[in-house]
Tab-separated table of C-alpha atoms in Angstrom:
chain	number	residue	atom	x	y	z
A	1	ARG	CA	0.000	0.000	0.000
A	2	GLU	CA	2.879	2.392	0.827
A	3	TYR	CA	4.349	1.955	-2.663
A	4	THR	CA	1.033	2.220	-4.503
A	5	ASP	CA	0.053	5.378	-2.595
A	6	ARG	CA	3.334	7.029	-3.568
A	7	LEU	CA	3.069	5.953	-7.201
A	8	ALA	CA	-0.562	7.125	-7.415
A	9	GLY	CA	0.647	10.730	-7.216
A	10	LEU	CA	2.356	10.337	-10.577
A	11	THR	CA	-1.033	10.258	-12.346
A	12	ASP	CA	-1.953	13.901	-11.721
A	13	LEU	CA	0.267	15.370	-8.984
A	14	VAL	CA	3.613	15.804	-10.766
A	15	ASP	CA	5.412	19.117	-10.121
A	16	PRO	CA	3.646	21.647	-12.360
A	17	MET	CA	5.150	24.060	-14.851
A	18	PRO	CA	5.215	27.715	-13.729
A	19	TYR	CA	2.254	29.737	-14.952
A	20	SER	CA	4.521	32.074	-16.959
A	21	LEU	CA	5.719	29.111	-19.044
A	22	VAL	CA	2.167	27.795	-19.496
A	23	ARG	CA	0.998	31.182	-20.742
A	24	ALA	CA	3.958	31.470	-23.110
A	25	VAL	CA	3.169	28.074	-24.681
A	26	VAL	CA	-0.531	28.970	-25.053
A	27	GLU	CA	0.264	32.332	-26.644
A	28	GLN	CA	2.706	30.781	-29.090
A	29	GLU	CA	0.330	27.972	-30.084
A	30	LEU	CA	-3.128	29.576	-30.143
A	31	LEU	CA	-2.937	33.301	-30.786
A	32	HIS	CA	-3.303	34.714	-34.281
A	33	ASP	CA	-1.349	37.760	-35.462
A	34	GLY	CA	-2.498	40.851	-33.609
A	35	GLU	CA	-4.453	38.807	-31.048
A	36	ALA	CA	-3.873	39.142	-27.298
A	37	PHE	CA	-4.245	36.474	-24.610
A	38	ASP	CA	-7.289	38.258	-23.169
A	39	ASP	CA	-8.956	38.233	-26.582
A	40	VAL	CA	-9.289	34.439	-26.228
A	41	PHE	CA	-9.603	33.921	-22.470
A	42	ALA	CA	-11.734	36.021	-20.117
A	43	GLN	CA	-10.302	33.987	-17.207
A	44	PHE	CA	-7.394	31.556	-16.917
A	45	ASP	CA	-6.562	29.932	-13.572
A	46	ASP	CA	-2.878	30.158	-12.778
A	47	GLN	CA	-2.982	26.977	-10.650
A	48	PRO	CA	-3.434	23.747	-12.632
A	49	LEU	CA	-6.244	21.290	-12.020
A	50	GLY	CA	-3.679	18.507	-12.406
A	51	ALA	CA	-0.159	18.004	-13.693
A	52	ALA	CA	1.169	14.808	-15.269
A	53	SER	CA	4.370	13.824	-17.030
A	54	VAL	CA	3.346	15.016	-20.519
A	55	ALA	CA	1.093	17.996	-19.811
A	56	GLN	CA	-0.932	19.881	-17.253
A	57	VAL	CA	-4.506	21.192	-17.349
A	58	HIS	CA	-5.924	24.582	-16.314
A	59	ARG	CA	-9.528	25.743	-15.967
A	60	ALA	CA	-10.380	28.785	-18.074
A	61	LEU	CA	-13.316	30.829	-19.339
A	62	LEU	CA	-13.383	31.742	-23.023
A	63	SER	CA	-14.033	35.320	-24.059
A	64	PRO	CA	-17.460	36.186	-25.495
A	65	GLU	CA	-15.907	36.238	-28.978
A	66	TYR	CA	-15.010	32.554	-28.540
A	67	GLY	CA	-18.327	31.519	-27.015
A	68	GLY	CA	-17.888	32.348	-23.323
A	69	ARG	CA	-17.717	28.680	-22.293
A	70	GLU	CA	-15.976	27.237	-19.249
A	71	VAL	CA	-13.181	25.043	-20.600
A	72	ALA	CA	-10.173	22.955	-19.651
A	73	VAL	CA	-6.868	23.840	-21.337
A	74	LYS	CA	-4.262	21.100	-21.697
A	75	VAL	CA	-0.718	22.417	-22.208
A	76	GLN	CA	2.217	20.195	-23.158
A	77	ARG	CA	5.545	20.466	-21.354
A	78	PRO	CA	8.269	21.819	-23.687
A	79	ALA	CA	10.845	19.247	-24.884
A	80	ILE	CA	9.048	16.401	-23.102
A	81	GLU	CA	8.714	14.206	-26.201
A	82	ALA	CA	12.439	13.500	-26.621
A	83	LYS	CA	12.907	12.921	-22.898
A	84	LEU	CA	10.108	10.379	-22.453
A	85	LEU	CA	10.829	8.493	-25.666
A	86	GLY	CA	14.468	8.289	-24.590
A	87	ASP	CA	13.404	6.838	-21.235
A	88	VAL	CA	11.231	4.223	-22.940
A	89	ALA	CA	14.063	3.282	-25.308
A	90	ALA	CA	16.299	2.683	-22.287
A	91	LEU	CA	13.633	0.516	-20.660
A	92	LYS	CA	13.246	-1.487	-23.882
A	93	ALA	CA	16.985	-2.116	-24.032
A	94	LEU	CA	17.001	-3.308	-20.414
A	95	ALA	CA	13.942	-5.518	-20.944
A	96	LYS	CA	15.477	-7.047	-24.070
A	97	ALA	CA	18.653	-7.930	-22.167
A	98	VAL	CA	16.717	-9.946	-19.561
A	99	ARG	CA	14.108	-11.350	-21.939
A	100	GLY	CA	13.545	-15.054	-21.345
A	101	PHE	CA	14.897	-15.117	-17.781
A	102	ASP	CA	12.817	-17.486	-15.632
A	103	ALA	CA	12.994	-15.043	-12.725
A	104	ILE	CA	11.133	-12.438	-14.858
A	105	PRO	CA	8.005	-14.220	-16.114
A	106	VAL	CA	6.416	-11.207	-17.842
A	107	ASP	CA	7.742	-10.189	-21.261
A	108	TYR	CA	8.353	-6.537	-20.455
A	109	TYR	CA	9.971	-5.973	-23.848
A	110	THR	CA	6.549	-6.443	-25.457
A	111	VAL	CA	4.969	-4.125	-22.870
A	112	PHE	CA	7.509	-1.341	-23.433
A	113	SER	CA	7.322	-1.779	-27.215
A	114	GLU	CA	3.573	-1.173	-27.073
A	115	LEU	CA	4.111	1.791	-24.738
A	116	GLU	CA	6.578	3.288	-27.221
A	117	VAL	CA	4.020	3.022	-30.034
A	118	GLN	CA	1.323	4.667	-27.911
A	119	LEU	CA	3.567	7.461	-26.630
A	120	SER	CA	4.507	8.520	-30.132
A	121	ASP	CA	0.922	9.699	-30.661
A	122	GLU	CA	0.416	11.126	-27.167
A	123	PHE	CA	2.472	14.237	-27.961
A	124	ASP	CA	0.127	15.316	-30.785
A	125	PHE	CA	-2.964	16.970	-29.318
A	126	ILE	CA	-4.589	17.216	-32.759
A	127	LYS	CA	-4.701	13.409	-32.835
A	128	GLU	CA	-5.975	13.399	-29.254
A	129	ALA	CA	-8.846	15.725	-30.156
A	130	ALA	CA	-9.824	13.434	-33.031
A	131	ALA	CA	-9.703	10.397	-30.699
A	132	MET	CA	-11.830	12.232	-28.136
A	133	GLU	CA	-14.485	12.955	-30.766
A	134	ARG	CA	-14.408	9.399	-32.100
A	135	ILE	CA	-14.780	7.680	-28.715
A	136	GLY	CA	-17.455	10.151	-27.587
A	137	ALA	CA	-19.440	9.414	-30.739
A	138	ALA	CA	-18.991	5.640	-30.350
A	139	LEU	CA	-20.297	5.684	-26.781
A	140	SER	CA	-23.344	7.785	-27.669
A	141	THR	CA	-24.377	6.076	-30.928
A	142	ASP	CA	-25.907	2.613	-31.394
A	143	PRO	CA	-23.934	0.999	-34.249
A	144	ALA	CA	-26.872	-1.224	-35.194
A	145	THR	CA	-29.346	1.615	-35.806
A	146	GLY	CA	-27.235	4.784	-35.905
A	147	SER	CA	-29.588	6.275	-33.309
A	148	PRO	CA	-28.345	8.081	-30.190
A	149	ARG	CA	-27.993	6.232	-26.890
A	150	PRO	CA	-27.135	7.469	-23.372
A	151	PRO	CA	-23.360	7.098	-22.979
A	152	PRO	CA	-22.225	5.174	-19.870
A	153	VAL	CA	-19.571	7.820	-19.158
A	154	VAL	CA	-19.212	11.514	-19.948
A	155	THR	CA	-16.369	12.486	-22.265
A	156	PRO	CA	-15.298	16.056	-23.079
A	157	ARG	CA	-15.310	17.386	-26.637
A	158	PRO	CA	-12.647	19.679	-28.131
A	159	VAL	CA	-13.362	23.320	-28.912
A	160	GLY	CA	-13.096	23.901	-32.641
A	161	GLY	CA	-10.346	26.288	-33.696
A	162	LEU	CA	-8.528	26.021	-30.355
A	163	VAL	CA	-6.545	22.817	-30.870
A	164	THR	CA	-2.888	22.599	-31.883
A	165	LYS	CA	-0.198	19.967	-31.501
A	166	ARG	CA	0.774	21.256	-28.048
A	167	VAL	CA	-2.416	22.916	-26.695
A	168	LEU	CA	-5.898	21.404	-26.467
A	169	VAL	CA	-8.960	23.374	-25.338
A	170	MET	CA	-11.932	21.178	-24.434
A	171	ASP	CA	-15.117	20.937	-22.367
A	172	TYR	CA	-14.590	21.363	-18.629
A	173	LEU	CA	-15.914	18.469	-16.520
A	174	ARG	CA	-16.694	19.669	-13.013
A	175	GLY	CA	-15.759	17.009	-10.481
A	176	GLU	CA	-12.900	15.163	-8.809
A	177	PRO	CA	-10.558	12.503	-10.200
A	178	LEU	CA	-10.996	9.028	-8.769
A	179	SER	CA	-7.500	9.345	-7.289
A	180	ARG	CA	-8.856	12.046	-4.942
A	181	ALA	CA	-12.440	10.798	-4.570
A	182	VAL	CA	-12.077	9.591	-0.967
A	183	GLU	CA	-10.783	12.983	0.206
A	184	ALA	CA	-13.603	14.722	-1.696
A	185	MET	CA	-16.248	12.514	-0.029
A	186	GLU	CA	-14.813	13.122	3.420
A	187	ALA	CA	-14.795	16.884	2.774
A	188	ARG	CA	-18.524	16.666	1.997
A	189	GLY	CA	-19.215	14.664	5.152
A	190	ILE	CA	-19.776	11.363	3.313
A	191	ASP	CA	-18.337	8.256	4.950
A	192	PRO	CA	-16.337	6.342	2.259
A	193	ASP	CA	-17.665	3.110	3.794
A	194	SER	CA	-21.319	4.232	3.806
A	195	ALA	CA	-24.042	2.670	1.682
A	196	GLU	CA	-24.185	5.827	-0.439
A	197	ALA	CA	-20.456	5.581	-1.237
A	198	GLN	CA	-20.642	1.844	-1.928
A	199	LEU	CA	-23.622	2.352	-4.201
A	200	PHE	CA	-21.728	4.944	-6.217
A	201	GLY	CA	-18.748	2.584	-6.344
A	202	ARG	CA	-20.930	-0.039	-7.988
A	203	LYS	CA	-22.259	2.544	-10.421
A	204	LEU	CA	-18.693	3.555	-11.268
A	205	LEU	CA	-17.733	-0.069	-11.837
A	206	SER	CA	-20.758	-0.679	-14.052
A	207	ALA	CA	-20.197	2.518	-16.096
A	208	LEU	CA	-16.519	1.797	-16.769
A	209	THR	CA	-17.242	-1.833	-17.609
A	210	GLU	CA	-19.883	-0.856	-20.155
A	211	ALA	CA	-17.767	1.955	-21.652
A	212	PHE	CA	-14.752	-0.267	-22.240
A	213	GLY	CA	-16.900	-3.183	-23.390
A	214	LEU	CA	-18.624	-1.021	-26.010
A	215	THR	CA	-15.442	0.562	-27.348
A	216	ILE	CA	-13.216	-2.538	-27.278
A	217	LEU	CA	-15.741	-4.931	-28.802
A	218	GLU	CA	-17.903	-2.784	-31.079
A	219	GLY	CA	-15.271	-0.704	-32.828
A	220	GLY	CA	-11.966	-1.865	-31.401
A	221	PHE	CA	-10.964	1.761	-30.685
A	222	PHE	CA	-10.703	2.555	-26.982
A	223	HIS	CA	-9.145	4.700	-24.256
A	224	ALA	CA	-5.818	3.074	-23.382
A	225	ASP	CA	-4.757	5.021	-20.277
A	226	PRO	CA	-7.531	4.427	-17.714
A	227	HIS	CA	-5.695	5.243	-14.484
A	228	PRO	CA	-7.554	6.863	-11.525
A	229	GLY	CA	-6.351	10.343	-12.494
A	230	ASN	CA	-8.241	10.058	-15.791
A	231	ILE	CA	-11.523	8.817	-14.288
A	232	PHE	CA	-13.713	11.543	-12.791
A	233	VAL	CA	-16.518	11.533	-10.251
A	234	LEU	CA	-18.631	14.432	-11.547
A	235	ASP	CA	-20.563	16.794	-9.299
A	236	ASP	CA	-23.868	15.666	-10.827
A	237	GLY	CA	-23.187	11.994	-9.953
A	238	ARG	CA	-22.101	10.824	-13.391
A	239	VAL	CA	-18.754	9.260	-14.283
A	240	GLY	CA	-16.319	11.119	-16.530
A	241	LEU	CA	-13.402	9.886	-18.622
A	242	ILE	CA	-10.661	12.290	-19.738
A	243	ASP	CA	-7.246	12.324	-21.460
A	244	PHE	CA	-7.380	10.596	-24.842
A	245	GLY	CA	-3.687	10.915	-25.593
A	246	GLN	CA	-3.262	7.158	-25.401
A	247	VAL	CA	-5.825	5.262	-27.454
A	248	LYS	CA	-5.641	1.909	-29.177
A	249	GLN	CA	-7.146	0.458	-32.333
A	250	ILE	CA	-7.306	-3.323	-32.470
A	251	GLY	CA	-8.241	-5.228	-35.605
A	252	ALA	CA	-11.724	-6.484	-36.429
A	253	ARG	CA	-10.548	-10.078	-36.167
A	254	ALA	CA	-9.195	-9.525	-32.648
A	255	SER	CA	-12.461	-7.812	-31.582
A	256	THR	CA	-14.500	-10.700	-32.963
A	257	THR	CA	-12.343	-13.323	-31.237
A	258	LEU	CA	-12.531	-11.375	-27.969
A	259	ALA	CA	-16.322	-11.338	-28.328
A	260	LYS	CA	-16.311	-15.126	-28.734
A	261	VAL	CA	-14.116	-15.434	-25.627
A	262	MET	CA	-16.628	-13.364	-23.609
A	263	VAL	CA	-19.551	-15.511	-24.752
A	264	ALA	CA	-17.664	-18.739	-23.984
A	265	LEU	CA	-16.582	-17.526	-20.533
A	266	ALA	CA	-20.089	-16.329	-19.687
A	267	ALA	CA	-21.508	-19.711	-20.730
A	268	ARG	CA	-18.964	-21.427	-18.474
A	269	GLY	CA	-19.910	-19.194	-15.547
A	270	ALA	CA	-23.613	-19.799	-16.121
A	271	GLY	CA	-23.176	-23.584	-15.975
A	272	GLY	CA	-23.238	-23.786	-12.200
A	273	GLY	CA	-22.439	-27.485	-12.185
A	274	GLU	CA	-19.773	-29.450	-10.327
A	275	GLY	CA	-16.399	-29.862	-12.006
A	276	GLU	CA	-15.149	-28.457	-15.281
A	277	ASP	CA	-16.612	-28.995	-18.732
A	278	GLU	CA	-13.567	-30.128	-20.719
A	279	ALA	CA	-15.167	-29.175	-24.040
A	280	GLN	CA	-15.812	-25.617	-22.792
A	281	LEU	CA	-12.236	-25.274	-21.529
A	282	ASP	CA	-10.848	-26.578	-24.825
A	283	GLU	CA	-12.918	-24.003	-26.737
A	284	ILE	CA	-11.763	-21.164	-24.459
A	285	SER	CA	-8.147	-22.309	-24.840
A	286	ARG	CA	-8.534	-22.474	-28.625
A	287	LEU	CA	-9.847	-18.908	-28.709
A	288	ALA	CA	-7.063	-17.672	-26.394
A	289	LEU	CA	-4.464	-19.252	-28.675
A	290	GLU	CA	-6.210	-17.650	-31.664
A	291	LEU	CA	-5.728	-14.277	-29.975
A	292	GLY	CA	-2.004	-14.960	-29.720
A	293	VAL	CA	-1.551	-16.089	-26.109
A	294	ARG	CA	1.462	-18.412	-25.830
A	295	LEU	CA	2.560	-20.356	-22.747
A	296	ARG	CA	5.887	-21.922	-21.845
A	297	ASP	CA	6.623	-25.506	-22.814
A	298	GLY	CA	5.292	-28.013	-20.325
A	299	SER	CA	2.462	-25.788	-19.098
A	300	PRO	CA	-0.839	-27.492	-18.249
A	301	ARG	CA	-3.254	-28.018	-21.100
A	302	GLU	CA	-5.738	-25.680	-19.419
A	303	GLY	CA	-3.195	-22.845	-19.348
A	304	PRO	CA	-4.625	-20.677	-22.159
A	305	ALA	CA	-8.146	-21.011	-20.736
A	306	ALA	CA	-6.886	-20.197	-17.235
A	307	THR	CA	-5.214	-17.045	-18.589
A	308	ALA	CA	-8.466	-15.893	-20.228
A	309	ILE	CA	-10.487	-16.606	-17.076
A	310	TRP	CA	-7.935	-14.790	-14.919
A	311	LEU	CA	-8.106	-11.706	-17.167
A	312	PHE	CA	-11.854	-11.483	-17.718
A	313	ASP	CA	-13.629	-13.221	-14.826
A	314	GLY	CA	-12.917	-11.890	-11.343
A	315	SER	CA	-15.865	-13.768	-9.849
A	316	VAL	CA	-14.047	-17.125	-9.617
A	317	ASP	CA	-12.083	-18.453	-6.640
A	318	THR	CA	-10.053	-21.051	-8.539
A	319	LEU	CA	-8.696	-21.536	-12.026
A	320	PRO	CA	-8.471	-24.743	-14.054
A	321	GLY	CA	-5.138	-26.531	-14.321
A	322	GLY	CA	-4.181	-25.874	-10.707
A	323	PHE	CA	-3.543	-22.160	-11.278
A	324	ASP	CA	-4.208	-19.465	-8.648
A	325	THR	CA	-6.172	-16.267	-9.218
A	326	ASN	CA	-3.549	-14.138	-7.420
A	327	GLU	CA	-1.120	-12.857	-10.061
A	328	LEU	CA	1.667	-12.719	-7.454
A	329	SER	CA	1.311	-16.414	-6.646
A	330	PRO	CA	3.948	-18.850	-7.988
A	331	ASN	CA	0.991	-20.733	-9.499
A	332	SER	CA	-0.447	-17.726	-11.345
A	333	PRO	CA	-1.004	-18.194	-15.098
A	334	VAL	CA	1.111	-15.036	-15.539
A	335	LYS	CA	4.151	-17.074	-14.441
A	336	VAL	CA	3.857	-19.454	-17.403
A	337	LEU	CA	3.108	-16.850	-20.070
A	338	GLN	CA	5.713	-17.010	-22.813
A	339	SER	CA	4.185	-14.174	-24.806
A	340	PHE	CA	1.041	-12.065	-24.856
A	341	PRO	CA	-0.159	-10.416	-28.085
A	342	GLN	CA	1.219	-6.865	-28.215
A	343	GLU	CA	-1.991	-5.694	-29.887
A	344	LEU	CA	-3.968	-6.677	-26.777
A	345	THR	CA	-1.561	-5.427	-24.091
A	346	LEU	CA	-3.693	-2.341	-23.443
A	347	VAL	CA	-6.900	-4.395	-23.382
A	348	GLY	CA	-5.283	-6.304	-20.523
A	349	ARG	CA	-4.387	-3.026	-18.837
A	350	SER	CA	-8.031	-1.924	-18.912
A	351	THR	CA	-9.262	-5.215	-17.445
A	352	VAL	CA	-6.716	-5.003	-14.621
A	353	LEU	CA	-7.969	-1.489	-13.729
A	354	ILE	CA	-11.599	-2.615	-13.569
A	355	LYS	CA	-10.678	-5.728	-11.572
A	356	GLY	CA	-8.768	-3.520	-9.135
A	357	ILE	CA	-11.795	-1.260	-8.554
A	358	ALA	CA	-13.997	-4.319	-7.989
A	359	SER	CA	-11.471	-5.710	-5.514
A	360	ARG	CA	-11.420	-2.469	-3.532
A	361	LEU	CA	-15.215	-2.522	-3.384
A	362	GLY	CA	-15.257	-6.172	-2.351
A	363	VAL	CA	-17.449	-7.000	-5.375
A	364	ARG	CA	-17.149	-10.299	-7.279
A	365	TRP	CA	-17.135	-8.968	-10.828
A	366	SER	CA	-17.028	-10.889	-14.075
A	367	LEU	CA	-16.121	-8.726	-17.043
A	368	ALA	CA	-16.991	-11.644	-19.298
A	369	SER	CA	-20.556	-11.809	-17.968
A	370	GLU	CA	-20.990	-8.034	-18.254
A	371	TRP	CA	-19.507	-7.880	-21.759
A	372	ALA	CA	-21.273	-10.981	-23.060
A	373	PRO	CA	-24.493	-9.134	-24.099
A	374	ILE	CA	-22.389	-6.629	-26.096
A	375	ALA	CA	-20.432	-9.532	-27.600
A	376	ARG	CA	-23.593	-11.413	-28.597
A	377	ARG	CA	-25.017	-8.312	-30.301
A	378	LEU	CA	-21.762	-7.856	-32.219
A	379	LEU	CA	-21.655	-11.492	-33.349
A	380	ALA	CA	-25.357	-11.373	-34.292
A	381	ARG	CA	-24.801	-8.260	-36.447
A	382	GLN	CA	-21.862	-9.925	-38.169
A	383	SER	CA	-23.948	-13.027	-38.810
A	384	ALA	CA	-26.841	-10.961	-40.156
A	385	ALA	CA	-24.472	-9.027	-42.433
A	386	ARG	CA	-23.422	-12.327	-44.010
A	387	SER	CA	-27.044	-13.412	-44.421
A	388	PRO	CA	-28.761	-12.710	-47.766
A	389	PHE	CA	-31.833	-11.529	-45.816
A	390	GLY	CA	-29.987	-8.836	-43.859
A	391	ALA	CA	-30.586	-7.854	-40.255
A	392	PRO	CA	-34.105	-7.970	-38.731
A	393	PRO	CA	-35.597	-4.960	-36.917
A	394	ARG	CA	-34.160	-4.684	-33.403
A	395	LEU	CA	-37.098	-4.057	-31.052
A	396	ARG	CA	-34.874	-4.896	-28.102
A	397	SER	CA	-32.585	-1.955	-28.969
A	398	ILE	CA	-35.552	0.410	-28.655
A	399	VAL	CA	-36.664	-1.166	-25.367
A	400	ARG	CA	-33.111	-0.949	-23.997
A	401	LEU	CA	-32.887	2.742	-24.965
A	402	LEU	CA	-36.185	3.480	-23.182
A	403	GLY	CA	-34.964	1.620	-20.106
A	404	GLN	CA	-31.744	3.643	-20.008
A	405	TRP	CA	-33.712	6.868	-20.392
A	406	ALA	CA	-35.991	5.929	-17.480
A	407	ALA	CA	-33.015	4.990	-15.297
A	408	ALA	CA	-31.349	8.360	-16.015
A	409	LYS	CA	-34.545	10.200	-15.022
A	410	LEU	CA	-34.758	8.184	-11.803
A	411	SER	CA	-31.113	9.015	-11.048
A	412	ALA	CA	-31.830	12.745	-11.364
A	413	VAL	CA	-34.751	12.450	-8.921
A	414	VAL	CA	-32.634	10.591	-6.363
A	415	LEU	CA	-29.795	13.139	-6.583
A	416	ALA	CA	-32.274	15.932	-5.846
A	417	LEU	CA	-33.441	14.339	-2.575
A	418	PRO	CA	-32.324	15.753	0.798
A	419	PRO	CA	-29.143	14.004	2.052
A	420	PRO	CA	-30.853	11.965	4.841
A	421	LEU	CA	-33.485	10.602	2.446
A	422	ARG	CA	-30.868	10.025	-0.267
A	423	ARG	CA	-28.783	7.950	2.172
A	424	LEU	CA	-31.844	5.874	3.061
A	425	VAL	CA	-32.636	5.239	-0.614
A	426	ALA	CA	-28.971	4.351	-1.220
A	427	ALA	CA	-28.980	1.799	1.620
A	428	VAL	CA	-32.119	0.099	0.261
A	429	ALA	CA	-30.803	0.130	-3.318
A	430	LEU	CA	-27.438	-1.305	-2.214
A	431	ARG	CA	-29.155	-4.225	-0.444
A	432	CYS	CA	-31.283	-4.894	-3.509
A	433	SER	CA	-28.306	-4.704	-5.872
A	434	LYS	CA	-26.436	-7.275	-3.808
A	435	ARG	CA	-29.436	-9.599	-4.020
A	436	GLY	CA	-29.927	-8.798	-7.712
A	437	SER	CA	-33.608	-9.709	-7.407
A	438	SER	CA	-35.455	-6.395	-7.323
A	439	PRO	CA	-36.168	-3.649	-9.856
A	440	THR	CA	-34.708	-1.207	-7.346
A	441	GLY	CA	-31.450	-3.081	-7.740
A	442	GLN	CA	-31.105	-1.449	-11.126
A	443	LEU	CA	-30.519	1.806	-9.246
A	444	ALA	CA	-27.193	0.401	-8.093
A	445	THR	CA	-25.868	0.371	-11.597
A	446	GLN	CA	-27.859	3.097	-13.277
A	447	SER	CA	-28.101	5.904	-10.651
C-alpha cells in the first residue's frame, strides 16, 4: 500500500510548470497575429487542475468572442517528447537484455514496445482531439441503428479552432478525479464506507465496464490510459473519462475473437455445475491461442483457458489446471506466459484497472458476464451481415434505450433528494443490488 500510494501521485500530482511558461506556450500555439491572450480567455486559472508527465490542465473561461464557455486547457511540457521516448528506449533495451529469464516471467519488452508506439501519438494533441471525438461518438451512438444512446460515461469534446499539436482546449468536466475521490467525499461529510459511497462505487464499476466493453468490442478503438487520475466523479453523480492521448485500435478479427471469448466464458460461468466442462475449456483455450496467447513448454493443457479466465472473470475463486487467481502467486497463469499479443496489451491493462476497482469494493465482478451481451449483439450483427436476408428490426434496442432513459430520469430524482433521504434510498438500493432480485437493484448500476 505504501508503494502504490506514492506511485498514485504520478497520475496527476507531478510538479507543475510555472504559470509564466504555461501562458507562453498557449500564446505561441493559439494566438493569431495581432491577437492578445485576453482576446481568447476572459479567465485563466494560474494553478493547474492537475499536472502529469506530458502535460498539465488549467480551468479557463473563453471570451465572449469565442463563445464564453468554461473550458479545460491542456498544455504540453516543452521538450518532453524527446525525454520520455528516450526513457522508454532505455527501458526497452534493459527488458530485451533480460528477456527469457525465468525469474522475470512477464515479457516486459513487449509491454515497453507497445508503450513506445502509444507514446509517439500522445504528444500530438490534434490526434488526441480526433480520438476524443471518435470515442465520444462511439459511446453515444448505437452501431446497429445509428440512433443516439445514453453514454455510460461523460467524455469532453474539443473546442473547434482552439486545438494545436501542443495545446488542447476542451469541455470542462466539473468534479474530482478518482485518485482524490475519498478525500472529496470526506470533505462533503460522506463516509467512504457508507451505503451511499458503496452504491456509487458499484455505479462507477458498471459505467466503466460498459464503456470499455462497447469501445473494445464494437469498434476496437478505446481509451488506453484508464488510471484513476483520468476517471472523474462528476458533481452531478455521473462518471467522466478524460485524457485521450493514449488510445488503441485493435483489428476487427481480434475484436470478434474477444467477443467469442466473452460468450464462452459467460456460458462457463452460467453452468453452475460441479467440475469443469472439458469441451468448454478446450474451446476457451482455442480462442485464447487464436488471440495470440502463448505459454511456456510443459504448461498445463488448461493454461490458455486459465489465462483468459484470470483476465476477464474476477468472480471465480479457482482456475483450471491448478492455477491461482492471485497474479503474485507462484501458481499464477502469468508465471507461465511465454508471450502475450502486443496488440492486446492495453486491453489487458483496462481489465486489470476494472478488476482492481472491484477488488477495492469487495465485489465479485465478471467482465466476461458483463460484456457478453455486447459480444452477442456484435456477433449477431456480423452473422446478419453475411445473411442474404440482412438484419431484422431490433425491437430490443428500442426497449433498452427506453430503459436507459428511465433509469437516467430516476437518477436525477434521487440526486435531488435531501441528504438523509438520499442515504436511506442508497442503503435500500445497495441491499437490492447485492441480491440482484429487485427492480430497485437497477438503481445500483444506473443511478
